Short mmCIF file of C-alpha atoms and ligand atoms in Angstrom, two decimals:
data_model
loop_
_atom_site.label_atom_id
_atom_site.label_comp_id
_atom_site.label_asym_id
_atom_site.label_seq_id
_atom_site.Cartn_x
_atom_site.Cartn_y
_atom_site.Cartn_z
CA MET A 1 -10.16 12.37 -9.50
CA SER A 2 -11.05 9.20 -9.95
CA ALA A 3 -8.16 7.53 -8.88
CA ILE A 4 -8.86 9.43 -5.52
CA TYR A 5 -12.74 7.96 -5.77
CA ILE A 6 -11.88 4.74 -6.52
CA LEU A 7 -9.42 4.12 -3.47
CA TRP A 8 -11.81 5.94 -1.47
CA TRP A 9 -14.57 3.34 -2.15
CA ARG A 10 -11.71 0.67 -1.61
CA GLU A 11 -11.39 1.37 2.11
CA LEU A 12 -15.25 1.44 2.17
CA ARG A 13 -15.64 -2.00 0.91
CA ARG A 14 -13.09 -3.39 2.85
CA TYR A 15 -14.97 -1.81 5.92
CA THR A 16 -18.50 -3.16 4.94
CA ARG A 17 -16.65 -6.67 4.23
CA SER A 18 -15.66 -6.82 7.55
CA ARG A 19 -18.48 -6.96 10.28
CA ALA A 20 -16.69 -8.82 12.61
CA GLN A 21 -13.83 -6.54 12.71
CA MET A 22 -16.47 -3.61 13.06
CA ILE A 23 -18.23 -4.94 15.75
CA VAL A 24 -15.48 -5.71 17.49
CA SER A 25 -13.92 -2.39 17.59
CA LEU A 26 -17.27 -0.78 19.32
CA GLY A 27 -16.29 -3.18 22.34
CA GLN A 28 -13.88 -0.92 23.77
CA PRO A 29 -15.99 2.64 23.46
CA LEU A 30 -18.94 1.08 24.73
CA LEU A 31 -16.78 -0.18 28.22
CA TYR A 32 -16.12 3.42 28.60
CA LEU A 33 -19.37 4.82 27.97
CA LEU A 34 -21.10 1.76 30.52
CA VAL A 35 -18.38 1.88 32.76
CA LEU A 36 -16.55 4.43 33.12
CA GLY A 37 -19.70 6.78 32.87
CA SER A 38 -21.48 5.28 35.51
CA GLY A 39 -18.80 4.55 37.93
CA PHE A 40 -17.36 7.66 38.18
CA GLY A 41 -20.96 9.61 37.79
CA HIS A 42 -20.91 9.79 41.60
CA VAL A 43 -17.85 11.33 41.95
CA PHE A 44 -17.95 13.67 39.08
CA GLN A 45 -21.46 14.90 39.94
CA LYS A 46 -20.02 15.73 43.44
CA ALA A 47 -17.32 17.45 42.79
CA GLY A 48 -19.44 19.91 41.16
CA MET A 49 -18.67 19.03 37.28
CA GLY A 50 -22.05 17.88 35.85
CA ASN A 51 -23.02 14.48 34.62
CA TYR A 52 -20.70 12.73 33.89
CA PHE A 53 -22.08 10.43 31.24
CA GLN A 54 -22.87 14.01 29.24
CA PHE A 55 -18.80 15.09 29.59
CA ILE A 56 -18.07 11.62 28.38
CA SER A 57 -19.71 10.93 25.71
CA PRO A 58 -18.53 13.40 23.19
CA GLY A 59 -14.61 12.22 24.64
CA VAL A 60 -15.74 8.24 23.63
CA ILE A 61 -17.05 9.79 20.46
CA GLY A 62 -13.76 11.09 19.49
CA MET A 63 -11.91 7.67 20.90
CA MET A 64 -13.65 5.83 18.60
CA VAL A 65 -12.82 8.23 15.52
CA LEU A 66 -9.23 8.79 16.33
CA PHE A 67 -8.61 4.61 16.68
CA SER A 68 -10.47 4.27 13.63
CA SER A 69 -8.65 7.16 11.61
CA ILE A 70 -5.36 6.02 12.79
CA PHE A 71 -5.78 2.18 12.45
CA SER A 72 -6.84 2.85 8.86
CA GLY A 73 -3.79 5.34 8.08
CA LEU A 74 -1.23 2.45 9.65
CA GLY A 75 -3.08 0.16 7.24
CA LEU A 76 -0.66 0.64 5.00
CA LEU A 77 1.41 -1.24 6.63
CA TRP A 78 -0.66 -4.14 6.22
CA ASP A 79 -0.61 -3.15 2.54
CA ARG A 80 2.87 -3.18 2.14
CA GLN A 81 2.66 -6.46 3.98
CA PHE A 82 0.24 -8.52 1.35
CA GLY A 83 1.54 -6.45 -1.00
CA PHE A 84 -1.07 -3.97 -2.51
CA LEU A 85 0.79 -0.91 -1.85
CA LYS A 86 3.15 -1.70 -4.64
CA GLU A 87 0.10 -1.53 -7.14
CA THR A 88 -0.79 1.62 -6.01
CA LEU A 89 2.74 2.75 -6.09
CA VAL A 90 2.94 2.35 -9.96
CA ALA A 91 -0.03 3.20 -11.19
CA PRO A 92 -0.02 6.42 -13.15
CA VAL A 93 -1.73 8.40 -10.63
CA SER A 94 0.27 10.82 -8.32
CA ARG A 95 0.84 9.80 -4.87
CA LEU A 96 -0.97 12.62 -3.66
CA GLN A 97 -3.87 11.43 -4.88
CA ILE A 98 -3.66 8.08 -3.90
CA MET A 99 -2.59 9.42 -0.31
CA ILE A 100 -5.88 11.88 -0.33
CA GLY A 101 -7.94 8.78 -1.18
CA ARG A 102 -6.53 6.11 1.25
CA THR A 103 -6.80 9.06 3.86
CA LEU A 104 -10.40 10.37 2.71
CA GLY A 105 -11.57 6.57 2.65
CA GLY A 106 -9.83 5.83 6.37
CA ALA A 107 -11.76 9.22 7.60
CA THR A 108 -15.13 8.24 6.27
CA VAL A 109 -14.97 4.96 7.72
CA ALA A 110 -13.97 6.65 11.43
CA VAL A 111 -16.85 8.96 10.59
CA ILE A 112 -19.58 6.04 10.71
CA GLN A 113 -18.04 4.60 13.42
CA GLY A 114 -18.23 7.58 15.34
CA LEU A 115 -21.76 7.97 14.30
CA ILE A 116 -22.83 4.21 15.54
CA VAL A 117 -20.88 5.35 18.87
CA MET A 118 -22.70 8.63 19.15
CA ILE A 119 -26.06 7.01 18.54
CA LEU A 120 -25.26 4.39 21.15
CA SER A 121 -24.72 7.20 23.74
CA VAL A 122 -27.92 8.48 22.75
CA LEU A 123 -29.66 4.86 23.33
CA PHE A 124 -27.97 5.03 27.17
CA GLY A 125 -29.00 7.98 28.02
CA PHE A 126 -26.81 11.31 26.17
CA ARG A 127 -28.81 13.93 25.52
CA PRO A 128 -27.17 17.26 23.10
CA GLN A 129 -28.56 20.55 24.13
CA ASN A 130 -30.26 20.95 20.96
CA TRP A 131 -30.29 18.04 17.80
CA LEU A 132 -29.37 20.41 15.23
CA ALA A 133 -26.22 20.75 16.98
CA ILE A 134 -25.59 17.02 15.74
CA PRO A 135 -24.17 18.24 11.78
CA ALA A 136 -21.57 20.81 13.43
CA ALA A 137 -21.12 17.94 15.73
CA ILE A 138 -20.24 15.74 12.69
CA GLY A 139 -18.12 18.41 11.67
CA PHE A 140 -16.07 18.37 14.43
CA MET A 141 -15.86 14.05 14.04
CA VAL A 142 -14.79 14.75 9.79
CA LEU A 143 -11.99 16.84 10.89
CA ILE A 144 -10.41 14.76 13.91
CA ALA A 145 -11.09 11.70 11.12
CA VAL A 146 -8.99 13.32 8.47
CA CYS A 147 -6.41 14.66 11.10
CA PHE A 148 -5.55 11.36 12.17
CA ALA A 149 -5.79 9.20 9.40
CA ALA A 150 -3.46 11.65 7.31
CA LEU A 151 -0.88 11.53 10.78
CA GLY A 152 -1.90 7.39 10.27
CA THR A 153 -0.45 7.62 7.01
CA ALA A 154 2.46 9.78 7.46
CA ILE A 155 3.90 7.30 10.30
CA GLY A 156 2.24 4.09 8.45
CA SER A 157 4.52 4.92 5.71
CA GLY A 158 7.81 4.45 7.59
CA LEU A 159 6.63 1.20 9.36
CA GLN A 160 7.75 -2.35 8.26
CA ASP A 161 6.52 -4.54 10.56
CA MET A 162 4.14 -5.22 13.60
CA GLN A 163 6.26 -4.15 16.12
CA GLY A 164 6.25 -0.77 15.09
CA PHE A 165 2.40 -0.89 14.72
CA GLN A 166 2.52 -1.86 18.70
CA LEU A 167 4.82 0.65 19.52
CA ILE A 168 2.42 3.25 17.84
CA MET A 169 -0.29 2.69 19.34
CA ASN A 170 0.92 2.19 22.75
CA PHE A 171 3.43 5.04 22.76
CA LEU A 172 1.37 7.37 20.30
CA VAL A 173 -2.62 7.06 20.25
CA MET A 174 -3.09 5.97 23.56
CA PRO A 175 -1.28 9.01 24.96
CA ILE A 176 -3.28 11.43 22.32
CA TYR A 177 -6.09 9.74 23.87
CA PHE A 178 -5.53 10.01 27.75
CA LEU A 179 -4.07 13.62 27.19
CA SER A 180 -7.07 14.72 25.45
CA GLY A 181 -9.61 15.61 27.95
CA ALA A 182 -11.79 12.86 26.60
CA ILE A 183 -12.32 11.06 29.84
CA PHE A 184 -11.22 14.23 32.41
CA PRO A 185 -12.04 18.10 32.07
CA LEU A 186 -8.91 20.21 30.66
CA THR A 187 -10.07 22.76 33.15
CA ASN A 188 -8.53 24.01 36.60
CA GLN A 189 -5.26 21.69 35.41
CA GLY A 190 -1.64 22.28 36.35
CA VAL A 191 0.58 24.04 34.06
CA VAL A 192 2.68 20.84 32.74
CA LEU A 193 -0.49 19.03 32.08
CA SER A 194 -2.58 21.76 30.50
CA PHE A 195 0.65 22.63 28.26
CA ILE A 196 1.02 18.53 27.05
CA THR A 197 -3.47 18.80 26.34
CA ARG A 198 -2.59 21.58 24.34
CA LEU A 199 -0.38 20.26 22.01
CA ASP A 200 -3.01 17.50 21.73
CA PRO A 201 -4.97 17.75 18.40
CA LEU A 202 -7.80 15.86 19.83
CA SER A 203 -8.14 17.72 22.70
CA TYR A 204 -9.76 20.13 20.24
CA GLY A 205 -11.67 18.39 18.21
CA VAL A 206 -13.36 16.72 21.55
CA ASP A 207 -13.79 19.85 23.43
CA GLY A 208 -15.14 21.23 19.94
CA MET A 209 -18.09 18.44 19.97
CA ARG A 210 -18.47 19.33 23.94
CA ASN A 211 -19.27 22.76 22.97
CA VAL A 212 -21.97 22.60 20.02
CA LEU A 213 -23.67 19.45 21.73
CA GLY A 214 -23.89 21.52 25.39
CA ALA A 215 -21.90 18.97 27.08
CA PRO A 216 -20.36 19.75 30.32
CA ASN A 217 -17.02 21.57 31.08
CA ALA A 218 -16.10 22.54 27.71
CA ALA A 219 -12.75 24.35 27.93
CA PHE A 220 -11.87 26.58 24.72
CA ASN A 221 -13.74 28.66 22.78
CA PRO A 222 -15.55 26.56 19.74
CA VAL A 223 -13.91 28.86 16.80
CA VAL A 224 -10.38 28.24 18.59
CA ASP A 225 -11.16 24.28 18.28
CA LEU A 226 -12.25 24.69 14.63
CA ILE A 227 -9.37 26.84 13.60
CA VAL A 228 -6.57 24.85 15.86
CA LEU A 229 -8.09 21.20 14.84
CA ALA A 230 -8.27 22.09 11.00
CA ALA A 231 -4.58 23.53 10.85
CA PHE A 232 -3.41 20.15 12.36
CA GLY A 233 -5.40 18.92 9.81
CA PHE A 234 -3.52 20.73 7.05
CA ALA A 235 -0.39 20.33 8.17
CA PHE A 236 -0.95 16.58 9.00
CA ILE A 237 -1.82 16.22 5.03
CA LEU A 238 1.05 17.80 3.98
CA PHE A 239 3.26 15.72 6.38
CA GLY A 240 1.51 12.35 5.47
CA ALA A 241 1.80 13.44 1.66
CA TRP A 242 5.55 13.97 1.77
CA ARG A 243 6.17 11.00 3.72
CA PHE A 244 4.07 8.75 1.23
CA SER A 245 5.81 10.36 -1.74
CA LYS A 246 9.18 8.99 -0.23
CA ILE A 247 8.16 5.32 0.30
CA GLU A 248 10.56 2.74 -1.48
CA ILE A 249 9.34 -0.86 -1.65
CA MET B 1 13.18 2.11 -25.13
CA ILE B 2 15.34 0.99 -21.98
CA ARG B 3 18.37 2.03 -21.23
CA VAL B 4 20.30 1.28 -18.30
CA GLN B 5 23.89 2.54 -17.73
CA ASN B 6 26.20 1.37 -14.92
CA LEU B 7 23.39 0.73 -12.54
CA VAL B 8 24.19 -0.06 -8.60
CA LYS B 9 21.67 -0.79 -6.15
CA THR B 10 23.50 -1.18 -2.19
CA PHE B 11 21.62 -2.55 0.54
CA GLY B 12 23.84 -1.42 3.33
CA SER B 13 27.13 -3.30 2.46
CA PHE B 14 25.52 -5.79 0.14
CA THR B 15 25.70 -4.60 -3.85
CA ALA B 16 22.73 -6.35 -5.39
CA VAL B 17 23.04 -4.65 -8.37
CA ASN B 18 26.46 -4.32 -9.34
CA ASP B 19 27.16 -1.72 -12.43
CA VAL B 20 24.60 -3.44 -14.72
CA SER B 21 24.31 -1.69 -18.24
CA PHE B 22 21.78 -2.77 -21.45
CA GLU B 23 19.49 -1.23 -23.74
CA VAL B 24 15.89 -3.01 -25.05
CA ALA B 25 14.88 -1.43 -28.03
CA GLU B 26 11.25 -0.86 -29.03
CA GLY B 27 9.01 -3.71 -29.59
CA GLU B 28 11.58 -6.05 -28.39
CA ILE B 29 10.95 -9.19 -25.90
CA PHE B 30 14.13 -9.04 -23.53
CA ALA B 31 14.45 -12.00 -20.87
CA PHE B 32 16.50 -10.96 -17.73
CA LEU B 33 17.43 -14.34 -16.45
CA GLY B 34 19.41 -15.47 -13.38
CA PRO B 35 19.92 -17.44 -10.19
CA ASN B 36 17.51 -16.48 -7.36
CA GLY B 37 19.27 -13.39 -5.39
CA ALA B 38 20.97 -12.81 -8.31
CA GLY B 39 19.26 -8.85 -8.52
CA LYS B 40 16.65 -8.98 -10.88
CA THR B 41 13.51 -8.15 -9.12
CA THR B 42 15.98 -4.97 -7.44
CA THR B 43 16.50 -4.27 -10.82
CA ILE B 44 13.04 -4.14 -11.93
CA LYS B 45 11.82 -2.24 -9.15
CA MET B 46 14.42 0.55 -9.83
CA LEU B 47 13.21 0.65 -13.30
CA THR B 48 9.45 1.20 -11.97
CA THR B 49 10.31 3.66 -9.77
CA LEU B 50 9.82 1.57 -6.45
CA LEU B 51 13.29 2.61 -5.78
CA GLN B 52 16.02 4.63 -5.74
CA PRO B 53 19.35 3.81 -7.46
CA THR B 54 22.60 4.33 -5.11
CA SER B 55 24.34 5.01 -8.70
CA GLY B 56 24.28 4.88 -12.34
CA SER B 57 21.39 6.32 -15.04
CA ILE B 58 18.57 4.82 -16.06
CA SER B 59 16.03 5.95 -18.92
CA LEU B 60 12.43 4.46 -20.21
CA ASP B 61 11.45 5.85 -23.24
CA GLY B 62 13.88 8.60 -22.63
CA LEU B 63 12.64 9.42 -19.36
CA ASN B 64 14.49 9.61 -16.08
CA PRO B 65 12.14 7.46 -13.71
CA LYS B 66 13.82 9.72 -10.95
CA THR B 67 12.83 13.03 -11.83
CA HIS B 68 9.60 12.14 -14.06
CA HIS B 69 8.04 9.26 -12.32
CA ASN B 70 4.49 10.24 -13.28
CA GLN B 71 5.24 10.22 -16.71
CA VAL B 72 6.87 6.84 -16.40
CA ARG B 73 4.04 5.12 -14.62
CA GLN B 74 2.03 6.33 -17.20
CA ARG B 75 4.54 4.56 -19.82
CA PHE B 76 4.49 0.65 -17.94
CA GLY B 77 2.62 -2.23 -16.91
CA ILE B 78 3.86 -4.84 -14.54
CA VAL B 79 3.15 -8.41 -12.91
CA PHE B 80 4.84 -8.42 -9.63
CA GLN B 81 7.08 -11.22 -8.45
CA ASP B 82 5.32 -11.16 -4.92
CA PRO B 83 1.55 -11.10 -4.61
CA SER B 84 -0.06 -7.55 -5.11
CA LEU B 85 -4.22 -8.22 -4.65
CA ASP B 86 -5.92 -6.83 -2.66
CA GLY B 87 -7.64 -10.53 -0.90
CA GLU B 88 -10.60 -8.49 0.46
CA LEU B 89 -11.67 -7.65 -3.03
CA THR B 90 -13.64 -9.86 -5.17
CA ALA B 91 -11.59 -10.90 -8.38
CA TRP B 92 -14.24 -8.25 -10.80
CA GLU B 93 -13.14 -5.55 -8.03
CA ASN B 94 -9.37 -6.09 -8.47
CA MET B 95 -9.71 -5.76 -12.02
CA GLU B 96 -11.91 -2.88 -11.59
CA LEU B 97 -9.54 -0.85 -9.17
CA HIS B 98 -6.90 -1.72 -11.56
CA GLY B 99 -8.34 -0.36 -14.68
CA VAL B 100 -9.21 3.04 -12.76
CA LEU B 101 -6.25 3.59 -11.83
CA TYR B 102 -5.06 3.26 -15.12
CA HIS B 103 -7.56 5.35 -16.56
CA VAL B 104 -9.23 2.38 -19.07
CA PRO B 105 -12.65 4.11 -20.07
CA SER B 106 -15.43 2.14 -18.05
CA LYS B 107 -16.78 0.32 -21.55
CA ILE B 108 -13.54 -0.95 -22.64
CA ARG B 109 -12.26 -1.79 -18.94
CA ARG B 110 -15.75 -4.25 -18.32
CA GLN B 111 -15.18 -5.79 -21.64
CA ARG B 112 -11.33 -5.88 -21.47
CA SER B 113 -11.91 -7.75 -17.72
CA GLU B 114 -14.63 -9.96 -18.95
CA GLU B 115 -12.15 -11.49 -21.70
CA LEU B 116 -9.10 -11.81 -19.69
CA LEU B 117 -11.08 -13.46 -16.90
CA LYS B 118 -12.45 -15.77 -19.17
CA LEU B 119 -9.15 -16.18 -21.03
CA PHE B 120 -7.21 -17.09 -17.45
CA GLU B 121 -10.55 -19.11 -16.36
CA LEU B 122 -11.37 -16.88 -13.68
CA TRP B 123 -14.92 -15.79 -14.89
CA GLU B 124 -17.16 -18.27 -12.77
CA ARG B 125 -15.46 -17.08 -9.83
CA LYS B 126 -15.04 -13.39 -10.61
CA ASP B 127 -17.31 -12.46 -7.56
CA GLU B 128 -15.41 -14.56 -4.70
CA GLN B 129 -12.67 -12.39 -2.91
CA ALA B 130 -9.13 -12.58 -3.88
CA LYS B 131 -8.25 -13.96 -0.53
CA LYS B 132 -9.98 -17.43 -0.85
CA PHE B 133 -8.11 -18.19 -4.45
CA SER B 134 -5.59 -21.04 -4.49
CA GLY B 135 -1.86 -19.77 -5.26
CA GLY B 136 -2.19 -20.21 -9.13
CA MET B 137 -5.72 -18.66 -9.19
CA LYS B 138 -3.95 -15.50 -7.29
CA ARG B 139 -1.26 -15.36 -10.02
CA ARG B 140 -3.67 -15.80 -12.83
CA LEU B 141 -5.51 -12.85 -11.69
CA GLU B 142 -2.64 -10.47 -11.38
CA ILE B 143 -1.70 -11.69 -15.05
CA ALA B 144 -5.09 -11.35 -16.25
CA ARG B 145 -5.02 -7.42 -14.19
CA GLY B 146 -1.33 -6.76 -15.63
CA PHE B 147 -2.56 -7.09 -19.11
CA LEU B 148 -6.26 -4.67 -18.53
CA HIS B 149 -4.26 -2.09 -19.90
CA THR B 150 -1.61 -1.76 -22.63
CA PRO B 151 1.28 -0.32 -21.33
CA ARG B 152 4.16 0.49 -24.02
CA ILE B 153 6.25 -1.62 -21.46
CA LEU B 154 5.19 -4.29 -19.64
CA PHE B 155 7.30 -5.92 -16.85
CA LEU B 156 6.88 -9.30 -16.38
CA ASP B 157 9.17 -10.65 -13.13
CA GLU B 158 8.84 -14.60 -12.68
CA PRO B 159 5.01 -14.38 -14.12
CA THR B 160 4.71 -17.85 -14.67
CA LEU B 161 6.02 -19.36 -11.11
CA GLY B 162 3.36 -21.38 -9.49
CA LEU B 163 1.18 -21.93 -13.00
CA ASP B 164 0.28 -24.82 -14.60
CA PRO B 165 1.32 -25.41 -18.08
CA GLN B 166 -2.19 -24.61 -19.54
CA SER B 167 -1.99 -20.75 -17.90
CA ARG B 168 1.63 -20.16 -18.84
CA ASN B 169 0.77 -21.30 -22.12
CA GLN B 170 -1.62 -19.09 -22.43
CA LEU B 171 0.06 -16.36 -20.62
CA TRP B 172 3.09 -16.34 -23.37
CA SER B 173 0.82 -16.37 -26.47
CA HIS B 174 -0.82 -13.66 -25.04
CA VAL B 175 2.76 -11.87 -24.28
CA LYS B 176 3.54 -12.66 -28.21
CA ARG B 177 0.65 -11.39 -29.35
CA VAL B 178 0.67 -7.87 -27.77
CA ASN B 179 4.07 -7.69 -28.68
CA GLU B 180 3.38 -7.86 -32.77
CA THR B 181 0.03 -6.32 -32.79
CA GLU B 182 0.58 -3.20 -30.31
CA LYS B 183 4.59 -3.40 -30.70
CA VAL B 184 4.56 -3.21 -26.50
CA THR B 185 8.37 -3.72 -25.24
CA VAL B 186 8.08 -6.80 -22.89
CA PHE B 187 10.90 -7.11 -19.56
CA LEU B 188 10.85 -10.25 -18.31
CA THR B 189 12.44 -12.70 -16.14
CA THR B 190 11.60 -16.27 -15.58
CA HIS B 191 13.55 -19.54 -13.84
CA TYR B 192 12.35 -21.60 -17.45
CA MET B 193 14.88 -21.40 -19.93
CA ASP B 194 12.80 -23.02 -22.73
CA GLU B 195 10.34 -20.28 -22.31
CA ALA B 196 12.62 -17.26 -22.20
CA ASP B 197 14.53 -19.24 -25.42
CA ARG B 198 11.23 -19.66 -27.18
CA VAL B 199 9.58 -16.34 -26.57
CA ALA B 200 12.70 -13.76 -25.88
CA HIS B 201 14.44 -11.75 -28.85
CA ARG B 202 17.16 -10.89 -26.86
CA ILE B 203 18.49 -12.38 -23.08
CA GLY B 204 20.58 -11.18 -20.44
CA VAL B 205 22.19 -13.08 -17.85
CA ILE B 206 22.65 -11.55 -14.48
CA ASP B 207 24.71 -13.43 -11.91
CA HIS B 208 25.60 -11.69 -8.20
CA GLY B 209 24.38 -8.63 -9.04
CA LYS B 210 26.34 -8.31 -12.32
CA LEU B 211 25.36 -8.61 -15.75
CA VAL B 212 27.50 -12.15 -17.30
CA ALA B 213 26.20 -12.40 -20.52
CA GLN B 214 23.75 -10.43 -23.55
CA GLY B 215 22.69 -11.41 -26.82
CA THR B 216 20.24 -13.22 -28.78
CA PRO B 217 19.29 -17.01 -27.47
CA ARG B 218 21.60 -18.22 -30.26
CA GLU B 219 24.46 -15.87 -29.30
CA ILE B 220 24.26 -17.18 -25.99
CA LYS B 221 24.33 -20.66 -26.66
CA ASP B 222 26.93 -20.19 -29.30
CA SER B 223 29.63 -17.98 -27.23
CA THR B 224 29.05 -20.95 -24.43
CA GLY B 225 29.42 -23.76 -26.96
CA THR B 226 26.22 -25.50 -25.47
CA GLU B 227 23.19 -26.81 -27.45
CA THR B 228 20.42 -25.34 -24.81
CA LEU B 229 19.75 -22.29 -23.07
CA GLU B 230 19.89 -24.19 -19.59
CA ASP B 231 23.18 -25.76 -20.42
CA ALA B 232 24.16 -22.07 -21.41
CA PHE B 233 22.92 -20.96 -18.03
CA LEU B 234 24.26 -23.38 -15.58
CA LYS B 235 27.75 -22.54 -17.32
CA LEU B 236 27.62 -18.86 -17.15
CA THR B 237 26.18 -18.70 -13.38
CA GLY B 238 27.89 -22.29 -12.27
CA ASP B 239 25.71 -24.91 -10.64
CA ASN B 240 25.86 -23.96 -7.15
CA ILE B 241 22.80 -23.71 -5.20
CA ARG B 242 21.44 -19.78 -4.33
CA ASP B 243 19.83 -18.47 -1.25
CA GLU B 244 17.15 -15.51 -2.30
CA SER B 245 18.34 -13.89 0.51
CA ALA B 246 21.78 -12.37 1.15
CA SER B 247 24.27 -15.52 2.73
CA SER B 248 23.86 -15.31 6.70
CA THR B 249 27.54 -13.61 7.02
CA ASP B 250 26.89 -11.09 4.47
CA GLN B 251 23.34 -10.10 7.03
CA LEU B 252 25.53 -10.67 10.10
CA ARG B 253 27.90 -8.24 8.87
CA GLN B 254 25.12 -5.83 7.70
CA PHE B 255 23.37 -6.10 11.37
CA ALA B 256 26.44 -5.94 13.07
CA LYS B 257 27.12 -2.41 11.15
CA MET B 258 23.80 -1.13 11.53
CA TRP B 259 24.33 -1.60 15.32
CA GLN B 260 27.51 0.38 15.43
CA LYS B 261 25.48 3.18 13.68
CA GLY B 262 22.76 2.91 16.13
CA GLY B 263 25.10 2.42 19.48
CA ARG B 264 26.54 6.19 18.65
N1 ADP C 1 15.19 -4.52 0.90
C1 ADP C 1 16.23 -5.00 1.05
N2 ADP C 1 17.35 -5.17 1.77
C2 ADP C 1 18.21 -5.75 1.83
N3 ADP C 1 18.64 -6.93 0.87
C3 ADP C 1 17.75 -6.88 -0.13
C4 ADP C 1 16.47 -6.04 -0.34
N4 ADP C 1 15.61 -6.45 -1.38
C5 ADP C 1 16.44 -7.19 -1.98
N5 ADP C 1 17.63 -7.71 -1.19
C6 ADP C 1 18.84 -8.50 -1.79
O1 ADP C 1 19.41 -8.55 -2.80
C7 ADP C 1 19.45 -9.29 -3.37
C8 ADP C 1 18.94 -9.26 -5.19
O2 ADP C 1 17.55 -9.60 -4.81
P1 ADP C 1 16.83 -10.02 -5.92
O3 ADP C 1 16.75 -8.43 -6.87
O4 ADP C 1 15.17 -10.02 -5.13
O5 ADP C 1 16.93 -11.12 -6.32
P2 ADP C 1 16.32 -11.94 -7.69
O6 ADP C 1 17.33 -11.55 -9.05
O7 ADP C 1 15.81 -13.31 -7.12
O8 ADP C 1 14.81 -10.64 -8.10
C9 ADP C 1 19.24 -10.71 -2.79
O9 ADP C 1 20.21 -11.56 -2.37
C10 ADP C 1 18.11 -10.32 -1.60
O10 ADP C 1 18.36 -10.35 -0.51
MG1 MG C 2 12.92 -11.58 -8.23
#
């Protein structure tokens, strides 16, 4: 237990130490909120889809949580390169505990980042149907964060260098984001696209947030969102733990 | 305490450790000597559950690292050759994290961290991030951290690399102290033959992955007919300079192999 706690604490410590990075990482979601939010608003409304800013806010929150959590999972790569990974791998603690500590730490950081984006979106005019829905939305953020921190760990366990990292960012993380319905509605899509979006865990996370926050164009039932996302999270933790236990230095 | 039989590790077509066998008794200080790239670190990685051997067997305190990795990890401590600090954390936080991972009770943890940081002259800068330290200070922190808990077996992989004579002296007297008072078995590598001669009870010399000599420093000098361990070492391993990495033709060959495999 103490091992899980200390590794969780380490992730938070690193986060609070790197203010610059924290601020830089908020740039992208801000851009999406402000540029997309105001640029598409008109077309969106005309198409009878409702208020685009209301629609995209949960999507951008989901994006922040996705990027931050998967980034922290992939942080394994840095720990490998700077050598700290070895220190944890020889410690008399099971690799499962190490993996869980890291994952929960990365997930916590991601949720904090998501909350900051949520606050920003409210400042810019986002209004949930009911302020009491916020805890439920945070619940979805936690699930998204755990899901992708674990997936990041699973992938990071096999990465040896920066090239691999770039590849993952471009060919996995960006598609996860774009195909999740974060920026366009999942309703009324063609068969192929709607099939692919249903394989994307983030779809359920963002949709879940839309459901509880009362944002327009939610596609599934919130209970379905919850169950599917939790199942993905569980599977990714098992997968990540297994991959992590196989690391050789 | 440590028993290694016919240990082999290959990376692709390159054999880094080639049929090595040796034993280290409980309470012994064993120095594993060899030129760069001889296979010392690779051997230590296999002993400490970081790498799986290609073949051969290892037993640490009667346990197989492959099947009982958790129990094995409870028995050893290690100072790595390469950096292993978290540079974002302070010296003190690095110590704390290590102490918690190794289940050192908080009171003892704080007390020993203070003692060790003072011993290795880092106490004044304990609240600075490790990434801001000089090479020598980082090294000292790694060593201080390695001594925070008392393991049954201590692995030291070129611990004195980049240390000034004062710190080296501190290190070896500390190693001797824990060896004598706590019966800690020590497995070390170093390029300083005088250090090995002074602290080690027994020595193994490895070259190109093969163990070429084994015995007390006296025995090794006698068998080679030399006066100093340095001369004995040079006689055993030749005097051409080695590279840490596999020779470039080896690498090329390995690369070609990977290429062929990938192409099919
Ligand atoms: N992961 C690896 N892949 C390929 N070759 C490796 C790997 N690790 C070590 N080697 C090679 O094995 C040899 C032994 O290395 P090492 O055990 O680090 O030597 P040293 O005795 O200097 O500690 C070197 O030639 C090194 O290049
Ligand atoms: Mg080495």
